[in-house]
C-alpha cells in the first residue's frame, strides 16, 4: 500500500515510516518539520493535504500537538492542530476516496485507570485535589466510602474521562474519525498509545514524555526528578512495538463504517520510580530523586489491557522493559 504518514518526521511517525517500508509498503511523509518538496506540509492546509493524498491507499495519522498543555492558555493551539487538522484531513480523504485510516490515539482519553474497592467493586475516582496532593496523599480513594483502592488494567470499553485540554482533543479526534467512517463506510482504527519511549524522543521539551525528561537529565549529568512518591503505575511501551502496531492495523481486515479502538501497551506495568531507577542504572547514574512535587491534572495509575489488540489483530510487543531501558539509556534523542 501507498500510505500517507502525517507527522512522519516526528518521534513515533518516523518509526512508523521505517516499519511500513520494512513491510513492503510505500510510506509518504507529510510533516510540518519536513523540508518543502520533501513531504513538508500542515494538516490544516486543505490544498496541501489533498495534493499529498494523490495515489494514496491509506493514512496513518500521527500529526498532533502533544503534551499536557498549560492549563487552558494554549487550548486554541491544541484544538487547531489536533482537531481542526484532523477534520481537514478527513474531509480531504472523503473527497479523495481514501477509505482506510489508522489514528494515533492516546491513553489520556481514560483519565484515571481502572480501580476496585473491596466493598463497592469497580469504581471511578474523580480528579485528585490540590489539597490532597500537597499533603502527600497521592492515592485516589473510593468515592463512596473513602477506602483504599486497588488499581487494575483499563480496557477500551472504559468510559472516557479526559482530564486536560490535550486529552480532550485526542478524544475529539476519535469522534471525528468515527463520524468519517460512518459517512464514507471507511475503516478507522484508533491506537491508544500508552507511555511510548525509545530512540529519537525529543529532549528538553515540556511536551515530551516522562522517559524523555529522565533521559535528558541523565545526559546532562543531573539526577532525574521523580514527582509524587514515584509510585505512579504506567505501561511503558517501546516505539518499535508501537510502529509495528500501526503496520498491523493498516494491514488488518477490519470492518468498515465504524471506529475500533485498541490499547497499545507492553503488558508490563511499572511505576515511574522503577523506570527512573532502571534508566539511571543502565546509564550509570546519577540516581533519581523523589521530590514529592506534583502536576495538577496528572493521573495516578493508568495501565493498559492490550488483549484486544493481541487477540484481534495478532500483535505482540517484542521489547521487554529491562531490554528497552538499557537501549534507551544510550540512545540518541532528537535535538542531541
Short mmCIF file of C-alpha atoms in Angstrom, two decimals:
data_model
loop_
_atom_site.label_atom_id
_atom_site.label_comp_id
_atom_site.label_asym_id
_atom_site.label_seq_id
_atom_site.Cartn_x
_atom_site.Cartn_y
_atom_site.Cartn_z
CA UNK A 1 0.00 0.00 0.00
CA UNK A 2 0.94 3.60 -0.54
CA UNK A 3 0.45 5.13 2.92
CA UNK A 4 0.41 8.81 3.83
CA UNK A 5 2.02 9.23 7.26
CA UNK A 6 1.13 12.60 8.76
CA UNK A 7 3.70 13.59 11.35
CA UNK A 8 6.04 11.18 9.58
CA UNK A 9 9.14 13.17 10.54
CA UNK A 10 8.31 13.07 14.26
CA UNK A 11 9.31 10.67 17.02
CA UNK A 12 6.69 7.97 16.55
CA UNK A 13 5.90 8.85 12.94
CA UNK A 14 9.48 8.31 11.75
CA UNK A 15 9.48 4.81 13.29
CA UNK A 16 6.13 4.09 11.64
CA UNK A 17 7.64 5.09 8.29
CA UNK A 18 10.52 2.65 8.86
CA UNK A 19 8.15 -0.17 9.86
CA UNK A 20 5.95 0.35 6.81
CA UNK A 21 8.92 0.43 4.48
CA UNK A 22 10.29 -2.77 6.04
CA UNK A 23 6.88 -4.38 5.48
CA UNK A 24 6.95 -3.65 1.76
CA UNK A 25 4.69 -0.60 1.81
CA UNK A 26 5.37 2.81 0.31
CA UNK A 27 5.20 5.41 3.09
CA UNK A 28 4.74 9.06 2.12
CA UNK A 29 5.84 11.58 4.76
CA UNK A 30 3.69 14.65 5.41
CA UNK A 31 5.01 16.78 8.26
CA UNK A 32 5.43 20.45 9.15
CA UNK A 33 9.05 19.67 10.09
CA UNK A 34 9.92 18.25 6.68
CA UNK A 35 11.51 20.40 4.02
CA UNK A 36 9.34 21.85 1.26
CA UNK A 37 9.33 19.38 -1.61
CA UNK A 38 10.27 16.51 0.72
CA UNK A 39 6.92 15.97 2.43
CA UNK A 40 6.62 19.34 4.14
CA UNK A 41 3.05 20.34 4.93
CA UNK A 42 0.50 21.23 7.57
CA UNK A 43 -2.60 19.05 8.03
CA UNK A 44 -4.66 22.24 8.44
CA UNK A 45 -3.83 23.21 4.84
CA UNK A 46 -6.57 21.62 2.73
CA UNK A 47 -4.82 22.13 -0.60
CA UNK A 48 -1.55 20.62 0.65
CA UNK A 49 -3.35 17.65 2.19
CA UNK A 50 -5.37 17.00 -0.95
CA UNK A 51 -2.20 17.03 -3.06
CA UNK A 52 -0.47 14.65 -0.64
CA UNK A 53 -3.38 12.17 -0.85
CA UNK A 54 -2.94 11.67 -4.59
CA UNK A 55 -2.46 7.95 -5.26
CA UNK A 56 -2.65 7.07 -1.57
CA UNK A 57 -4.38 3.88 -0.34
CA UNK A 58 -4.40 4.60 3.41
CA UNK A 59 -3.49 7.22 6.01
CA UNK A 60 -1.58 6.79 9.24
CA UNK A 61 -2.39 9.97 11.17
CA UNK A 62 0.39 10.70 13.66
CA UNK A 63 0.48 14.51 13.41
CA UNK A 64 -0.54 16.21 16.65
CA UNK A 65 0.44 18.78 19.21
CA UNK A 66 1.33 16.64 22.23
CA UNK A 67 1.79 17.01 25.97
CA UNK A 68 -0.42 18.05 28.86
CA UNK A 69 -0.60 21.70 27.83
CA UNK A 70 -0.52 24.71 30.12
CA UNK A 71 -3.97 24.84 31.61
CA UNK A 72 -6.27 26.39 29.04
CA UNK A 73 -3.88 29.09 27.86
CA UNK A 74 -2.88 27.05 24.82
CA UNK A 75 -6.27 25.38 24.26
CA UNK A 76 -6.80 27.10 20.92
CA UNK A 77 -3.46 25.82 19.62
CA UNK A 78 -4.26 22.25 20.68
CA UNK A 79 -7.70 22.35 19.11
CA UNK A 80 -6.31 23.90 15.93
CA UNK A 81 -3.51 21.38 15.42
CA UNK A 82 -5.28 18.25 16.65
CA UNK A 83 -8.97 18.68 15.90
CA UNK A 84 -9.11 21.18 13.04
CA UNK A 85 -6.14 19.39 11.46
CA UNK A 86 -7.91 16.03 11.75
CA UNK A 87 -11.15 17.45 10.34
CA UNK A 88 -9.32 18.91 7.32
CA UNK A 89 -7.55 15.60 6.73
CA UNK A 90 -10.76 13.56 6.96
CA UNK A 91 -12.64 15.88 4.62
CA UNK A 92 -9.83 15.58 2.07
CA UNK A 93 -9.79 11.78 2.48
CA UNK A 94 -13.53 11.62 1.83
CA UNK A 95 -13.10 13.67 -1.34
CA UNK A 96 -10.15 11.55 -2.50
CA UNK A 97 -11.99 8.32 -1.64
CA UNK A 98 -9.25 7.11 0.67
CA UNK A 99 -11.08 4.68 2.95
CA UNK A 100 -8.51 3.38 5.44
CA UNK A 101 -7.29 5.33 8.49
CA UNK A 102 -5.11 4.49 11.48
CA UNK A 103 -5.18 7.23 14.10
CA UNK A 104 -2.61 7.87 16.82
CA UNK A 105 -4.89 7.75 19.84
CA UNK A 106 -3.85 8.02 23.48
CA UNK A 107 -4.44 6.55 26.91
CA UNK A 108 -5.19 10.08 28.15
CA UNK A 109 -8.80 9.72 27.00
CA UNK A 110 -9.45 7.49 30.03
CA UNK A 111 -8.36 9.88 32.76
CA UNK A 112 -7.64 7.67 35.74
CA UNK A 113 -7.29 3.96 35.12
CA UNK A 114 -9.36 1.09 36.47
CA UNK A 115 -9.81 0.73 40.23
CA UNK A 116 -11.67 -1.62 42.54
CA UNK A 117 -12.86 -1.18 46.12
CA UNK A 118 -13.18 -4.19 48.43
CA UNK A 119 -16.67 -3.01 49.38
CA UNK A 120 -18.01 -1.33 46.25
CA UNK A 121 -16.31 -3.21 43.43
CA UNK A 122 -15.29 -1.26 40.34
CA UNK A 123 -15.25 2.48 40.96
CA UNK A 124 -14.14 5.63 39.16
CA UNK A 125 -12.43 8.15 41.44
CA UNK A 126 -12.64 11.79 40.47
CA UNK A 127 -9.69 14.11 39.91
CA UNK A 128 -7.31 14.37 42.86
CA UNK A 129 -7.48 17.62 44.77
CA UNK A 130 -4.62 20.07 45.21
CA UNK A 131 -5.14 19.80 48.98
CA UNK A 132 -4.58 16.04 49.00
CA UNK A 133 -1.60 16.24 46.66
CA UNK A 134 0.06 18.99 48.68
CA UNK A 135 -0.34 16.86 51.79
CA UNK A 136 1.28 13.89 50.06
CA UNK A 137 -1.96 11.92 49.72
CA UNK A 138 -1.39 10.68 46.21
CA UNK A 139 -3.56 7.57 46.03
CA UNK A 140 -7.18 8.04 44.90
CA UNK A 141 -9.80 6.86 47.39
CA UNK A 142 -13.14 5.17 46.90
CA UNK A 143 -15.66 7.92 46.09
CA UNK A 144 -18.31 6.07 48.14
CA UNK A 145 -16.50 5.05 51.32
CA UNK A 146 -13.04 6.63 51.17
CA UNK A 147 -11.28 3.25 51.36
CA UNK A 148 -8.01 2.35 49.64
CA UNK A 149 -8.36 1.21 46.04
CA UNK A 150 -6.61 -1.49 44.05
CA UNK A 151 -5.50 -0.37 40.55
CA UNK A 152 -6.08 -2.66 37.58
CA UNK A 153 -5.82 -2.72 33.81
CA UNK A 154 -8.06 -0.42 31.80
CA UNK A 155 -9.83 -1.78 28.74
CA UNK A 156 -11.05 0.05 25.66
CA UNK A 157 -14.67 -0.06 26.83
CA UNK A 158 -13.92 2.06 29.91
CA UNK A 159 -15.80 5.38 29.91
CA UNK A 160 -13.83 8.31 28.57
CA UNK A 161 -12.82 10.92 31.15
CA UNK A 162 -10.28 13.37 29.64
CA UNK A 163 -8.67 15.50 32.35
CA UNK A 164 -6.86 18.21 30.35
CA UNK A 165 -7.01 20.07 27.05
CA UNK A 166 -4.72 17.66 25.22
CA UNK A 167 -6.78 14.66 26.35
CA UNK A 168 -9.97 16.36 25.23
CA UNK A 169 -8.57 16.95 21.75
CA UNK A 170 -7.44 13.32 21.46
CA UNK A 171 -10.95 12.13 22.28
CA UNK A 172 -12.41 14.60 19.77
CA UNK A 173 -10.09 13.15 17.10
CA UNK A 174 -11.65 9.74 17.69
CA UNK A 175 -15.19 11.13 17.41
CA UNK A 176 -14.29 12.89 14.16
CA UNK A 177 -12.76 9.70 12.77
CA UNK A 178 -15.84 7.69 13.78
CA UNK A 179 -18.10 10.19 12.01
CA UNK A 180 -15.91 10.00 8.90
CA UNK A 181 -16.04 6.19 8.93
CA UNK A 182 -19.83 6.15 9.21
CA UNK A 183 -20.34 8.63 6.40
CA UNK A 184 -17.85 7.02 3.99
CA UNK A 185 -18.02 3.35 5.08
CA UNK A 186 -14.32 3.78 5.78
CA UNK A 187 -12.18 1.70 8.12
CA UNK A 188 -10.94 3.64 11.14
CA UNK A 189 -8.68 2.33 13.91
CA UNK A 190 -7.51 4.34 16.91
CA UNK A 191 -4.38 3.00 18.57
CA UNK A 192 -4.46 4.32 22.12
CA UNK A 193 -0.76 4.58 22.90
CA UNK A 194 0.35 4.24 26.48
CA UNK A 195 3.74 5.62 27.59
CA UNK A 196 5.83 5.39 24.43
CA UNK A 197 9.62 5.68 24.71
CA UNK A 198 12.67 4.90 22.61
CA UNK A 199 15.32 6.30 20.28
CA UNK A 200 14.53 9.66 18.74
CA UNK A 201 12.40 11.03 21.57
CA UNK A 202 12.64 14.82 21.74
CA UNK A 203 14.80 16.08 24.59
CA UNK A 204 14.36 19.03 26.93
CA UNK A 205 10.84 19.92 25.92
CA UNK A 206 7.77 20.36 28.14
CA UNK A 207 5.78 18.31 25.65
CA UNK A 208 7.87 15.12 25.82
CA UNK A 209 7.05 12.10 27.94
CA UNK A 210 8.46 11.33 31.37
CA UNK A 211 11.01 8.91 29.92
CA UNK A 212 12.47 11.73 27.85
CA UNK A 213 12.60 14.04 30.89
CA UNK A 214 14.63 11.46 32.82
CA UNK A 215 16.89 10.58 29.89
CA UNK A 216 17.59 14.28 29.21
CA UNK A 217 18.51 14.83 32.86
CA UNK A 218 20.93 11.89 32.80
CA UNK A 219 22.54 13.21 29.62
CA UNK A 220 23.21 16.48 31.48
CA UNK A 221 24.70 14.58 34.41
CA UNK A 222 21.84 15.52 36.73
CA UNK A 223 19.53 13.27 38.73
CA UNK A 224 16.07 12.54 37.28
CA UNK A 225 13.41 14.25 39.39
CA UNK A 226 10.53 11.91 40.17
CA UNK A 227 7.24 13.57 41.07
CA UNK A 228 4.89 12.46 43.82
CA UNK A 229 6.36 9.40 45.56
CA UNK A 230 7.31 7.58 42.37
CA UNK A 231 4.55 5.02 42.84
CA UNK A 232 2.52 6.05 39.79
CA UNK A 233 1.85 2.96 37.65
CA UNK A 234 2.27 3.21 33.89
CA UNK A 235 2.73 0.92 30.90
CA UNK A 236 5.98 1.84 29.13
CA UNK A 237 5.86 0.56 25.55
CA UNK A 238 8.78 0.73 23.13
CA UNK A 239 8.37 2.81 19.99
CA UNK A 240 9.38 -0.13 17.79
CA UNK A 241 6.38 -2.06 19.11
CA UNK A 242 4.11 0.95 18.59
CA UNK A 243 5.31 1.27 14.99
CA UNK A 244 4.65 -2.44 14.46
CA UNK A 245 1.11 -1.99 15.83
CA UNK A 246 0.49 0.70 13.21
CA UNK A 247 1.66 -1.59 10.40
CA UNK A 248 -0.50 -4.42 11.77
CA UNK A 249 -3.58 -2.20 11.99
CA UNK A 250 -3.13 -0.93 8.43
CA UNK A 251 -2.94 -4.48 7.11
CA UNK A 252 -5.80 -5.87 9.19
CA UNK A 253 -9.11 -6.91 7.68
CA UNK A 254 -11.32 -4.74 9.90
CA UNK A 255 -14.95 -3.80 9.35
CA UNK A 256 -15.84 -0.50 7.70
CA UNK A 257 -18.31 2.09 8.86
CA UNK A 258 -17.07 2.44 12.43
CA UNK A 259 -14.04 3.21 14.56
CA UNK A 260 -12.36 0.48 16.60
CA UNK A 261 -10.06 1.45 19.47
CA UNK A 262 -7.12 -0.64 20.65
CA UNK A 263 -4.84 -0.10 23.63
CA UNK A 264 -1.16 -0.33 22.74
CA UNK A 265 0.83 -1.28 25.81
CA UNK A 266 3.61 -3.65 26.77
CA UNK A 267 1.53 -5.61 29.27
CA UNK A 268 4.20 -4.97 31.92
CA UNK A 269 3.05 -2.27 34.36
CA UNK A 270 5.88 -0.49 36.17
CA UNK A 271 5.98 2.52 38.44
CA UNK A 272 7.54 5.79 37.36
CA UNK A 273 10.10 5.30 40.14
CA UNK A 274 11.04 1.87 38.78
CA UNK A 275 11.52 3.33 35.33
CA UNK A 276 13.70 6.16 36.63
CA UNK A 277 15.90 3.73 38.59
CA UNK A 278 16.22 1.31 35.68
CA UNK A 279 17.17 4.10 33.30
CA UNK A 280 19.65 5.65 35.73
CA UNK A 281 21.21 2.25 36.42
CA UNK A 282 21.63 1.49 32.74
CA UNK A 283 23.04 4.95 32.10
CA UNK A 284 25.46 4.80 35.02
CA UNK A 285 23.72 7.30 37.30
CA UNK A 286 23.10 9.64 38.95
CA UNK A 287 20.26 8.00 40.84
CA UNK A 288 16.81 9.63 40.73
CA UNK A 289 15.49 11.96 43.43
CA UNK A 290 11.90 11.61 44.60
CA UNK A 291 10.64 15.17 45.08
CA UNK A 292 7.01 14.93 46.24
CA UNK A 293 6.14 17.59 43.64
CA UNK A 294 3.05 17.12 41.50
CA UNK A 295 1.25 18.42 38.45
CA UNK A 296 -2.44 19.07 38.93
CA UNK A 297 -4.25 17.08 36.25
CA UNK A 298 -1.85 14.12 36.26
CA UNK A 299 -3.47 10.77 36.94
CA UNK A 300 -2.14 8.32 39.50
CA UNK A 301 -2.37 4.94 37.78
CA UNK A 302 -3.14 4.11 34.15
CA UNK A 303 -2.05 0.75 32.72
CA UNK A 304 -3.27 -1.00 29.62
CA UNK A 305 -5.25 -4.11 28.92
CA UNK A 306 -3.96 -4.72 25.38
CA UNK A 307 -5.65 -8.11 24.93
CA UNK A 308 -7.99 -6.79 22.21
CA UNK A 309 -5.03 -5.86 20.00
CA UNK A 310 -3.26 -9.12 20.76
CA UNK A 311 -6.18 -11.42 20.11
CA UNK A 312 -7.96 -9.39 17.46
CA UNK A 313 -5.03 -8.40 15.26
CA UNK A 314 -2.29 -10.78 16.41
CA UNK A 315 0.09 -8.03 17.55
CA UNK A 316 2.68 -8.84 20.20
CA UNK A 317 5.20 -6.48 21.83
CA UNK A 318 8.77 -7.67 21.37
CA UNK A 319 10.84 -5.26 23.50
CA UNK A 320 10.77 -6.00 27.22
CA UNK A 321 11.13 -3.36 29.92
CA UNK A 322 14.69 -4.18 31.00
CA UNK A 323 15.94 -4.53 27.44
CA UNK A 324 14.21 -1.35 26.34
CA UNK A 325 15.59 0.72 29.21
CA UNK A 326 19.13 -0.50 28.54
CA UNK A 327 18.81 0.53 24.89
CA UNK A 328 17.13 3.85 25.69
CA UNK A 329 19.81 4.77 28.23
CA UNK A 330 22.32 5.04 25.39
CA UNK A 331 20.02 6.03 22.57
CA UNK A 332 20.24 9.35 20.81
CA UNK A 333 17.45 11.82 21.49
CA UNK A 334 16.09 14.28 18.97
CA UNK A 335 17.94 17.55 19.49
CA UNK A 336 21.20 15.98 20.71
#
